[in-house]
Amino acid sequence: MATDTSGVVSAVESTAEDIAAMEIRGAATIADAAAEALATQASESTAASPEAFREELRAAARTLYETRPTAVSLPNALRYVLRGMEGETVSELRAATIARAEAFQRDLEQAQSTLGEIGANRLRDGDVVMTHCHSTDALACIEAALEDGKEIEAIVKETRPRKQGHITARELRELGVPVTLIVDNAARRYLDRADHVLVGADSIAADGSVINKVGTSGLAVNARERGVPVMVAAQTIKLHPDTMTGHTVEIEMRDESEVLPEVERAEIAGGDHGDDELQVENPAFDVTPPRHVDAIVTERGQFPPESVVTLMRELFGESTGEPWEP
Ligand code: RI2
């Protein structure tokens, strides 16, 4: 198999490219793919010594880490797998790393299903849920409510610029949920018909702030004003350990072409003054303060945002380093 000079196998490189290009996207799916990629690195490694094996795994983790900065599920997944890299020989290290990655993937799936059952308890028969972007954690709540025999309807925000709302609409239709798809700007008008706003998260900070797809914070403010509760479905892998020590979460800025394709840019800037002073900004996420969130639903139960720090201390201790640091 192909490797680069650091011994990182091509399957890891291609997973990293797919995460960066959002072919693999959504915080939980990214974590799953990252664990899988580390298992592949372990299984395909040709390292001659335990030290070389460990170094290769750390290089693979760095390659995966450098793709997208906001969803903490990625470094949390890498850290979890690397911490299981134990053994004296290459073959012991290989087996331990693969087993750890598999355990991580199993736990991730189980956590989402438990979270779904907890989140479903907040949904009543006949409720209308407004969604933003596409979140597998949020959809797990709706799916569990349907399994409980409740009827749920959805108002699905399109979610510019990448329109992940279309994925949500498709998956909800596959579940038989009646869907009304709206443009993002129509959200406030349709909140009058909604019983809940239900979104996922890419990271949750220690103060209970929710970092999620851009547009979530405005939606939450409008929902608060309209008296519609905001529910965030987020497995504990979305809890951001660094925020316990005051770090802020980096908001990913993506390529402007996602907002304004070349041809449209040329149409806007085709006049006498050219396009030197035409700026397009494309932040992928925003921060919703805890006061606009009613509940964070995790596999460990539901929490008021302000108390999520207690859970974080329990899970992570006081602080953590980079995923590849022992
Ligand atoms: P799950 C997505 O980010 C959305 O912001 C979504 O709410 C979040 O990940 C969580 O997704 P992006 O990768 O883990 O589309 O719940 O930028 O699937």
XYZ file of C-alpha atoms and ligand atoms in Angstrom:
344
model
C 0.000 0.000 0.000
C 1.062 3.585 -0.601
C 2.540 5.621 2.261
C 4.116 9.054 2.497
C 7.478 9.677 4.209
C 5.855 9.694 7.650
C 4.425 6.247 6.981
C 0.846 7.567 6.827
C -1.091 5.184 4.588
C -3.055 6.456 1.591
C -6.390 5.439 3.127
C -5.769 7.933 5.940
C -4.838 10.660 3.455
C -7.995 10.038 1.486
C -10.197 10.060 4.618
C -8.588 13.385 5.557
C -9.294 14.790 2.087
C -12.909 13.625 2.269
C -13.379 15.263 5.678
C -11.859 18.536 4.450
C -14.059 18.502 1.315
C -17.110 17.564 3.434
C -17.648 14.344 1.500
C -17.530 12.949 5.036
C -19.349 15.417 7.284
C -21.360 15.761 10.473
C -19.522 15.636 13.776
C -20.384 12.034 14.677
C -19.692 10.714 11.180
C -16.329 12.490 11.136
C -15.398 10.884 14.482
C -16.394 7.460 13.206
C -14.369 7.897 10.009
C -11.334 9.133 11.965
C -11.382 6.071 14.245
C -11.746 3.824 11.219
C -8.811 5.553 9.518
C -6.575 5.015 12.571
C -7.554 1.338 12.581
C -6.596 1.140 8.902
C -3.297 2.857 9.653
C -2.643 0.284 12.371
C -3.551 -2.645 10.202
C -1.591 -1.514 7.119
C 1.454 -0.176 8.971
C 4.802 -1.688 7.981
C 6.604 -0.106 10.965
C 9.626 -2.118 12.029
C 9.622 -1.085 15.691
C 7.047 -0.174 18.364
C 8.432 3.407 18.390
C 7.998 3.704 14.609
C 4.483 2.304 14.876
C 3.523 4.850 17.543
C 5.062 7.667 15.516
C 3.096 6.616 12.419
C -0.171 6.547 14.352
C 0.534 10.007 15.749
C 1.314 11.306 12.251
C -1.929 9.786 10.971
C -3.831 11.475 13.809
C -2.261 14.829 12.918
C -3.208 14.400 9.262
C -6.816 13.766 10.248
C -6.839 16.533 12.878
C -5.718 19.236 10.464
C -8.797 18.907 8.247
C -11.535 20.836 10.044
C -11.089 22.792 13.272
C -14.517 23.143 14.890
C -16.061 19.735 15.590
C -14.337 18.481 18.744
C -15.590 14.977 18.069
C -12.568 14.653 15.757
C -9.780 15.248 18.328
C -11.842 13.444 20.983
C -11.987 10.373 18.731
C -8.278 10.530 17.911
C -7.356 10.923 21.581
C -9.537 8.002 22.609
C -8.027 5.638 20.041
C -4.421 6.702 20.632
C -4.805 6.219 24.380
C -5.603 2.594 23.718
C -2.355 2.075 21.804
C -0.733 -0.227 24.348
C 1.660 -3.139 23.996
C 5.303 -4.140 23.824
C 5.511 -5.356 20.231
C 4.230 -4.003 16.914
C 1.710 -6.793 16.670
C 0.374 -6.096 20.188
C 0.166 -2.396 19.432
C -1.626 -3.129 16.162
C -4.201 -5.391 17.798
C -4.802 -2.971 20.690
C -5.281 0.027 18.397
C -7.698 -1.780 16.120
C -9.692 -3.099 19.077
C -9.817 0.366 20.624
C -11.052 1.943 17.365
C -13.735 -0.727 17.052
C -14.834 -0.158 20.651
C -15.014 3.565 19.960
C -17.205 3.032 16.896
C -19.515 0.692 18.799
C -19.835 3.127 21.707
C -20.554 5.982 19.311
C -23.429 4.090 17.765
C -24.785 3.041 21.155
C -24.488 6.593 22.514
C -26.494 7.955 19.622
C -29.230 5.439 20.095
C -29.444 6.082 23.878
C -29.423 9.832 23.251
C -32.248 9.349 20.748
C -34.410 7.610 23.348
C -33.789 10.375 25.884
C -34.458 13.128 23.336
C -37.634 11.393 22.193
C -39.078 11.826 25.695
C -39.173 15.577 25.063
C -41.292 15.114 21.934
C -45.036 14.596 22.266
C -47.393 12.928 19.843
C -48.303 15.429 17.110
C -45.366 17.782 17.715
C -43.810 19.865 14.970
C -40.036 20.134 15.043
C -37.960 22.753 13.241
C -34.493 21.580 12.189
C -31.354 23.324 11.009
C -28.637 21.647 8.930
C -28.300 17.846 9.169
C -27.520 16.167 12.459
C -27.572 12.423 13.006
C -27.934 13.033 16.760
C -31.014 15.207 16.191
C -32.514 12.702 13.765
C -31.974 9.906 16.299
C -34.405 11.738 18.634
C -37.070 11.955 15.952
C -36.539 8.337 14.928
C -36.912 7.146 18.532
C -40.092 9.227 18.943
C -41.526 7.561 15.843
C -40.580 4.155 17.261
C -42.513 5.119 20.398
C -45.549 5.488 18.138
C -45.638 9.297 18.129
C -46.497 11.289 15.046
C -43.971 14.010 14.351
C -43.889 16.648 11.622
C -40.840 18.629 10.561
C -40.143 22.090 9.250
C -36.718 21.769 7.698
C -34.489 24.780 7.114
C -32.566 24.529 3.902
C -29.301 25.729 5.507
C -27.269 27.762 3.095
C -24.687 27.601 1.692
C -24.365 23.813 1.410
C -28.039 22.988 1.893
C -27.549 20.083 4.281
C -31.229 20.610 5.122
C -31.932 18.661 1.947
C -30.245 15.629 3.503
C -32.438 16.059 6.590
C -35.559 16.365 4.423
C -34.646 13.214 2.498
C -33.929 11.157 5.609
C -37.094 12.338 7.346
C -39.163 11.460 4.297
C -37.545 7.998 4.344
C -38.885 7.699 7.903
C -42.328 8.772 6.689
C -42.234 12.159 8.458
C -44.247 14.941 6.765
C -41.702 17.629 5.817
C -42.078 21.313 4.999
C -38.836 22.604 3.505
C -38.234 26.340 3.916
C -35.485 28.788 3.031
C -33.511 29.943 6.052
C -35.018 33.420 5.961
C -38.522 32.014 6.483
C -37.654 30.455 9.846
C -39.154 33.166 12.066
C -42.464 33.051 10.243
C -42.685 29.263 10.584
C -41.656 29.195 14.238
C -45.312 29.954 15.016
C -46.070 26.418 13.868
C -43.180 24.735 15.673
C -43.237 23.077 19.104
C -39.455 22.608 19.256
C -36.300 23.711 17.558
C -34.084 20.632 17.365
C -30.468 20.935 16.284
C -27.201 19.054 16.686
C -23.834 20.414 17.748
C -20.249 20.331 16.587
C -18.871 21.385 19.962
C -20.288 22.285 23.359
C -18.249 24.661 25.512
C -17.863 24.423 29.287
C -20.191 27.414 29.832
C -22.921 25.596 27.880
C -22.496 27.551 24.631
C -23.418 25.506 21.597
C -21.237 25.654 18.512
C -23.262 24.474 15.549
C -23.930 25.199 11.884
C -24.009 28.911 11.147
C -27.533 30.235 11.573
C -28.233 28.257 14.737
C -27.725 31.274 17.025
C -30.156 33.498 15.102
C -32.687 30.690 15.034
C -32.323 30.221 18.800
C -32.831 33.939 19.479
C -35.979 33.929 17.348
C -37.205 30.762 19.017
C -36.711 32.278 22.472
C -38.672 35.357 21.397
C -41.471 33.128 20.088
C -41.424 30.879 23.173
C -40.327 27.780 21.249
C -37.926 25.591 23.264
C -34.516 24.883 21.773
C -33.203 21.370 22.174
C -29.631 20.438 21.262
C -28.893 16.762 20.604
C -25.214 16.154 21.242
C -23.399 13.028 22.343
C -20.770 13.630 25.011
C -18.115 13.340 22.316
C -19.200 16.865 21.323
C -18.091 18.268 24.699
C -14.980 20.369 24.169
C -12.431 19.666 26.943
C -10.154 22.642 26.151
C -12.949 25.092 26.964
C -12.700 24.065 30.618
C -9.394 25.937 30.743
C -10.616 29.039 28.961
C -9.850 28.165 25.348
C -12.395 29.228 22.761
C -13.573 27.044 19.895
C -12.176 27.945 16.496
C -14.871 28.710 13.960
C -14.011 27.243 10.577
C -13.969 29.707 7.680
C -14.665 27.853 4.446
C -14.004 28.745 0.838
C -15.992 31.682 -0.495
C -16.947 29.738 -3.633
C -19.451 27.798 -1.486
C -21.347 31.087 -1.085
C -20.558 32.780 -4.373
C -19.514 30.638 -7.337
C -17.011 32.186 -9.780
C -19.630 32.983 -12.427
C -21.880 34.818 -9.970
C -18.903 36.642 -8.552
C -17.999 37.872 -12.029
C -21.570 39.117 -12.521
C -21.446 41.158 -9.309
C -17.961 42.515 -9.826
C -18.086 43.010 -13.588
C -18.425 46.819 -13.367
C -15.801 49.560 -13.590
C -14.441 49.031 -10.084
C -13.616 45.341 -10.447
C -13.745 42.944 -7.546
C -10.798 44.075 -5.393
C -13.115 45.255 -2.643
C -15.724 42.545 -2.897
C -15.319 40.297 0.091
C -17.195 37.101 0.749
C -17.020 35.504 4.182
C -18.113 31.965 4.827
C -18.074 30.990 8.504
C -19.339 27.424 8.815
C -20.473 27.697 12.451
C -21.671 30.112 15.089
C -21.987 30.197 18.867
C -25.355 30.064 20.602
C -25.114 31.308 24.185
C -26.517 29.030 26.899
C -29.367 31.423 27.751
C -30.962 30.621 24.378
C -30.819 26.868 24.822
C -33.336 24.897 26.885
C -31.735 21.469 27.008
C -28.641 19.651 25.857
C -29.563 16.027 25.313
C -26.701 13.546 25.630
C -26.495 9.782 26.104
C -25.898 10.549 29.816
C -29.199 12.365 30.191
C -30.467 15.838 29.425
C -28.776 18.876 30.938
C -29.520 22.556 31.274
C -26.612 24.099 29.322
C -25.128 25.774 32.398
C -24.635 22.425 34.158
C -22.896 20.619 31.334
C -19.529 21.523 32.839
C -20.163 19.025 35.651
C -20.412 16.258 33.103
C -17.290 17.529 31.344
C -15.237 17.398 34.562
C -16.424 13.885 35.182
C -15.530 12.744 31.669
C -12.279 14.597 31.024
C -10.785 15.608 34.382
C -9.510 19.181 34.417
C -7.622 19.401 31.143
C -6.291 17.536 28.116
C -3.493 18.076 25.623
C -3.314 17.464 21.899
C -4.751 14.092 20.827
C -1.301 12.646 20.138
C 0.180 13.717 23.486
C 0.386 10.938 26.071
P -24.107 15.021 13.983
C -22.690 19.398 11.154
O -21.598 20.125 10.683
C -23.854 20.268 11.583
O -23.451 21.494 12.153
C -24.535 19.349 12.572
O -25.437 20.002 13.428
C -23.323 18.802 13.311
O -22.352 18.591 12.276
C -23.547 17.559 14.118
O -23.860 16.453 13.314
P -21.014 19.931 9.171
O -20.035 18.771 9.241
O -22.865 14.627 14.687
O -22.157 19.687 8.230
O -25.255 15.154 14.930
O -20.287 21.225 8.867
O -24.426 14.111 12.809
